[in-house]
PDB file of C-alpha atoms in Angstrom:
ATOM      1  CA  MET A   1     -14.625  -7.233  14.068  1.00 47.00           C
ATOM      2  CA  THR A   2     -13.841  -4.443  16.508  1.00 54.00           C
ATOM      3  CA  ASN A   3     -13.387  -0.782  15.621  1.00 53.00           C
ATOM      4  CA  ASP A   4     -10.080  -0.201  17.423  1.00 56.00           C
ATOM      5  CA  ASP A   5      -8.440   1.974  14.777  1.00 50.00           C
ATOM      6  CA  CYS A   6      -8.085  -0.878  12.315  1.00 68.00           C
ATOM      7  CA  ALA A   7      -5.680  -2.843  14.484  1.00 64.00           C
ATOM      8  CA  HIS A   8      -6.548  -5.879  12.383  1.00 62.00           C
ATOM      9  CA  LEU A   9      -4.142  -4.558   9.722  1.00 68.00           C
ATOM     10  CA  ASP A  10      -1.337  -5.051  12.226  1.00 65.00           C
ATOM     11  CA  ALA A  11      -1.918  -8.786  12.042  1.00 62.00           C
ATOM     12  CA  ALA A  12      -1.193  -8.649   8.339  1.00 63.00           C
ATOM     13  CA  ARG A  13       2.114  -6.933   9.121  1.00 60.00           C
ATOM     14  CA  VAL A  14       3.028  -9.703  11.563  1.00 57.00           C
ATOM     15  CA  ASP A  15       2.356 -12.295   8.890  1.00 58.00           C
ATOM     16  CA  ALA A  16       4.535 -10.335   6.439  1.00 57.00           C
ATOM     17  CA  ALA A  17       7.353 -10.246   8.980  1.00 54.00           C
ATOM     18  CA  ARG A  18       7.212 -14.042   9.242  1.00 53.00           C
ATOM     19  CA  VAL A  19       7.643 -14.290   5.511  1.00 49.00           C
ATOM     20  CA  ASP A  20      10.630 -11.951   5.597  1.00 49.00           C
ATOM     21  CA  ALA A  21      12.177 -14.081   8.332  1.00 44.00           C
ATOM     22  CA  ALA A  22      11.722 -17.193   6.213  1.00 44.00           C
ATOM     23  CA  ARG A  23      13.651 -15.531   3.335  1.00 41.00           C
ATOM     24  CA  VAL A  24      11.282 -16.269   0.512  1.00 42.00           C
ATOM     25  CA  ASP A  25      13.012 -17.007  -2.796  1.00 40.00           C
ATOM     26  CA  ALA A  26      13.717 -13.531  -4.237  1.00 42.00           C
ATOM     27  CA  ALA A  27      13.214 -14.511  -7.881  1.00 35.00           C
ATOM     28  CA  ARG A  28       9.740 -15.875  -7.160  1.00 41.00           C
ATOM     29  CA  VAL A  29       8.761 -12.724  -5.230  1.00 43.00           C
ATOM     30  CA  ASP A  30      10.024 -10.434  -8.016  1.00 46.00           C
ATOM     31  CA  ALA A  31       8.090 -12.371 -10.696  1.00 45.00           C
ATOM     32  CA  ALA A  32       4.812 -12.027  -8.750  1.00 53.00           C
ATOM     33  CA  ARG A  33       5.376  -8.465  -7.530  1.00 83.00           C
ATOM     34  CA  LEU A  34       2.420  -6.367  -6.457  1.00 89.00           C
ATOM     35  CA  VAL A  35       2.225  -2.928  -8.012  1.00 91.00           C
ATOM     36  CA  VAL A  36       0.207  -0.312  -6.088  1.00 91.00           C
ATOM     37  CA  SER A  37      -0.490   3.121  -7.543  1.00 91.00           C
ATOM     38  CA  GLU A  38      -2.478   6.078  -6.269  1.00 91.00           C
ATOM     39  CA  GLN A  39      -3.903   8.819  -8.485  1.00 91.00           C
ATOM     40  CA  PRO A  40      -6.118  11.802  -7.640  1.00 90.00           C
ATOM     41  CA  ALA A  41      -9.666  11.334  -8.957  1.00 88.00           C
ATOM     42  CA  GLY A  42     -12.207  14.105  -8.374  1.00 86.00           C
ATOM     43  CA  ASP A  43     -12.928  14.324  -4.633  1.00 86.00           C
ATOM     44  CA  GLY A  44     -10.922  11.174  -3.949  1.00 91.00           C
ATOM     45  CA  VAL A  45      -8.208   8.801  -4.944  1.00 93.00           C
ATOM     46  CA  ARG A  46      -7.992   5.951  -7.441  1.00 95.00           C
ATOM     47  CA  LEU A  47      -6.015   3.079  -5.917  1.00 94.00           C
ATOM     48  CA  SER A  48      -4.900   0.500  -8.502  1.00 95.00           C
ATOM     49  CA  LEU A  49      -3.531  -2.960  -7.643  1.00 95.00           C
ATOM     50  CA  ALA A  50      -1.774  -5.024 -10.295  1.00 94.00           C
ATOM     51  CA  GLY A  51       0.136  -8.310 -10.190  1.00 93.00           C
ATOM     52  CA  GLU A  52      -0.315 -10.758  -7.348  1.00 93.00           C
ATOM     53  CA  LEU A  53      -1.290  -9.908  -3.790  1.00 93.00           C
ATOM     54  CA  ARG A  54       0.630 -12.409  -1.666  1.00 92.00           C
ATOM     55  CA  ILE A  55       1.533 -12.561   1.991  1.00 93.00           C
ATOM     56  CA  ALA A  56       4.903 -10.966   1.224  1.00 91.00           C
ATOM     57  CA  ASP A  57       3.108  -7.835  -0.002  1.00 91.00           C
ATOM     58  CA  VAL A  58       0.326  -7.348   2.535  1.00 92.00           C
ATOM     59  CA  GLU A  59       2.367  -4.790   4.514  1.00 92.00           C
ATOM     60  CA  LEU A  60       2.512  -2.591   1.387  1.00 92.00           C
ATOM     61  CA  LEU A  61      -1.276  -2.653   1.064  1.00 92.00           C
ATOM     62  CA  ALA A  62      -1.815  -2.128   4.810  1.00 92.00           C
ATOM     63  CA  ASP A  63       0.549   0.893   4.805  1.00 91.00           C
ATOM     64  CA  CYS A  64      -1.285   2.324   1.799  1.00 91.00           C
ATOM     65  CA  ALA A  65      -4.648   1.949   3.583  1.00 92.00           C
ATOM     66  CA  ASP A  66      -3.235   3.654   6.712  1.00 91.00           C
ATOM     67  CA  ARG A  67      -1.975   6.542   4.571  1.00 91.00           C
ATOM     68  CA  LEU A  68      -5.319   6.916   2.770  1.00 91.00           C
ATOM     69  CA  CYS A  69      -7.172   6.946   6.109  1.00 89.00           C
ATOM     70  CA  GLY A  70      -5.202  10.043   7.022  1.00 88.00           C
ATOM     71  CA  MET A  71      -5.831  11.895   3.746  1.00 89.00           C
ATOM     72  CA  PRO A  72      -8.674  14.441   3.425  1.00 89.00           C
ATOM     73  CA  VAL A  73     -10.482  12.551   0.662  1.00 90.00           C
ATOM     74  CA  ARG A  74     -14.120  11.515   0.463  1.00 90.00           C
ATOM     75  CA  SER A  75     -13.945   8.556  -1.877  1.00 93.00           C
ATOM     76  CA  ILE A  76     -11.536   5.824  -2.835  1.00 94.00           C
ATOM     77  CA  ARG A  77     -11.948   3.819  -6.017  1.00 94.00           C
ATOM     78  CA  VAL A  78     -10.065   0.520  -5.779  1.00 95.00           C
ATOM     79  CA  GLU A  79      -9.240  -0.787  -9.252  1.00 96.00           C
ATOM     80  CA  LEU A  80      -8.511  -4.510  -9.272  1.00 96.00           C
ATOM     81  CA  SER A  81      -8.634  -5.342 -12.977  1.00 94.00           C
ATOM     82  CA  GLY A  82      -4.850  -5.723 -13.035  1.00 94.00           C
ATOM     83  CA  LEU A  83      -4.758  -8.006  -9.978  1.00 94.00           C
ATOM     84  CA  ARG A  84      -4.080 -11.504 -11.312  1.00 91.00           C
ATOM     85  CA  ALA A  85      -4.195 -13.439  -8.041  1.00 90.00           C
ATOM     86  CA  ALA A  86      -4.305 -13.187  -4.255  1.00 93.00           C
ATOM     87  CA  ASP A  87      -3.495 -15.751  -1.603  1.00 93.00           C
ATOM     88  CA  GLU A  88      -5.548 -16.003   1.582  1.00 93.00           C
ATOM     89  CA  ALA A  89      -3.506 -13.407   3.451  1.00 94.00           C
ATOM     90  CA  GLY A  90      -3.762 -11.028   0.507  1.00 94.00           C
ATOM     91  CA  ALA A  91      -7.515 -11.478   0.169  1.00 94.00           C
ATOM     92  CA  ARG A  92      -8.034 -10.939   3.900  1.00 94.00           C
ATOM     93  CA  THR A  93      -5.854  -7.821   3.921  1.00 95.00           C
ATOM     94  CA  LEU A  94      -7.694  -6.385   0.908  1.00 95.00           C
ATOM     95  CA  ALA A  95     -11.068  -6.899   2.573  1.00 94.00           C
ATOM     96  CA  MET A  96      -9.818  -5.478   5.896  1.00 93.00           C
ATOM     97  CA  ALA A  97      -8.230  -2.445   4.176  1.00 94.00           C
ATOM     98  CA  CYS A  98     -11.500  -1.634   2.362  1.00 94.00           C
ATOM     99  CA  HIS A  99     -13.454  -2.064   5.590  1.00 91.00           C
ATOM    100  CA  CYS A 100     -11.004   0.105   7.511  1.00 91.00           C
ATOM    101  CA  LEU A 101     -11.250   2.880   4.909  1.00 92.00           C
ATOM    102  CA  SER A 102     -15.010   2.724   5.059  1.00 90.00           C
ATOM    103  CA  LEU A 103     -14.941   2.896   8.882  1.00 90.00           C
ATOM    104  CA  HIS A 104     -12.925   6.104   8.541  1.00 89.00           C
ATOM    105  CA  GLY A 105     -15.794   7.631   6.540  1.00 89.00           C
ATOM    106  CA  ARG A 106     -14.467   7.037   3.031  1.00 90.00           C
ATOM    107  CA  ARG A 107     -16.815   5.888   0.263  1.00 92.00           C
ATOM    108  CA  VAL A 108     -15.002   2.832  -1.083  1.00 93.00           C
ATOM    109  CA  GLU A 109     -15.846   1.547  -4.557  1.00 93.00           C
ATOM    110  CA  VAL A 110     -14.223  -1.638  -5.827  1.00 94.00           C
ATOM    111  CA  ARG A 111     -13.995  -2.168  -9.594  1.00 94.00           C
ATOM    112  CA  GLY A 112     -12.581  -4.966 -11.719  1.00 94.00           C
ATOM    113  CA  LEU A 113     -12.980  -7.750  -9.160  1.00 93.00           C
ATOM    114  CA  ARG A 114     -12.239 -11.040 -10.925  1.00 92.00           C
ATOM    115  CA  ASP A 115     -14.430 -14.068 -10.287  1.00 92.00           C
ATOM    116  CA  GLU A 116     -11.549 -16.101  -8.819  1.00 90.00           C
ATOM    117  CA  LEU A 117     -10.902 -13.476  -6.132  1.00 91.00           C
ATOM    118  CA  ARG A 118     -14.645 -13.072  -5.493  1.00 91.00           C
ATOM    119  CA  ARG A 119     -14.873 -16.823  -4.876  1.00 90.00           C
ATOM    120  CA  SER A 120     -11.795 -16.772  -2.601  1.00 90.00           C
ATOM    121  CA  LEU A 121     -13.316 -13.966  -0.558  1.00 92.00           C
ATOM    122  CA  ALA A 122     -16.625 -15.842  -0.351  1.00 93.00           C
ATOM    123  CA  ARG A 123     -14.857 -19.006   0.914  1.00 93.00           C
ATOM    124  CA  LEU A 124     -13.319 -16.849   3.670  1.00 92.00           C
ATOM    125  CA  GLY A 125     -16.673 -15.262   4.514  1.00 93.00           C
ATOM    126  CA  LEU A 126     -15.461 -11.820   3.302  1.00 91.00           C
ATOM    127  CA  THR A 127     -16.906  -9.241   0.943  1.00 89.00           C
ATOM    128  CA  LEU A 128     -15.711  -6.043  -0.677  1.00 89.00           C
ATOM    129  CA  PRO A 129     -17.829  -2.875  -0.947  1.00 83.00           C
ATOM    130  CA  GLU A 130     -20.150  -2.878  -3.946  1.00 68.00           C
ATOM    131  CA  PRO A 131     -20.256   0.173  -6.240  1.00 66.00           C
ATOM    132  CA  GLY A 132     -22.487   2.855  -4.729  1.00 58.00           C
ATOM    133  CA  SER A 133     -22.314   1.560  -1.139  1.00 56.00           C
ATOM    134  CA  GLU A 134     -22.121   4.068   1.684  1.00 57.00           C
ATOM    135  CA  PRO A 135     -19.317   4.200   4.250  1.00 55.00           C
ATOM    136  CA  ALA A 136     -19.667   1.859   7.210  1.00 55.00           C
ATOM    137  CA  ARG A 137     -20.772   3.400  10.455  1.00 51.00           C
ATOM    138  CA  ARG A 138     -18.573   3.028  13.495  1.00 49.00           C
ATOM    139  CA  VAL A 139     -20.235   0.849  16.086  1.00 43.00           C
ATOM    140  CA  PRO A 140     -19.299   1.548  19.694  1.00 43.00           C
ATOM    141  CA  ASP A 141     -17.197  -1.224  21.199  1.00 42.00           C
ATOM    142  CA  VAL A 142     -19.552  -2.587  23.851  1.00 42.00           C
ATOM    143  CA  ARG A 143     -17.897  -4.942  26.277  1.00 43.00           C
ATOM    144  CA  GLN A 144     -19.794  -6.708  29.004  1.00 45.00           C
ATOM    145  CA  ALA A 145     -18.319  -6.713  32.461  1.00 45.00           C
ATOM    146  CA  SER A 146     -17.453 -10.164  33.717  1.00 42.00           C
TER     147      SER A 146
END
């Protein structure tokens, strides 16, 4: 994964645009709606996700991560106890958002991760920050000349 200002979140937006173009059944989307809330918490923010994180909602999460990257906060607690399910695109976007926040120097702590989502992330080769983990360090993008 490169460190080019979290451009990987843009891929999630492209996937979301494809879903919009396909005109997903509105009743099904409303029933599985993702609810994202942000609340101040000490020197940081508590970000809560509830409902289902599906491809149709990844842009909402990506935008939230972008906004949090620009805020002067030190820590972000991601509360997932209300998250019932996530499809592959949702799981990938969640992992990328947490990684992006960490790369921007935020201490990210994930709480309430359900076993089903943990297994989905593991199948994809992804992880979320464990409680108490330090922010990731930016690694210079080293490209070899051809």
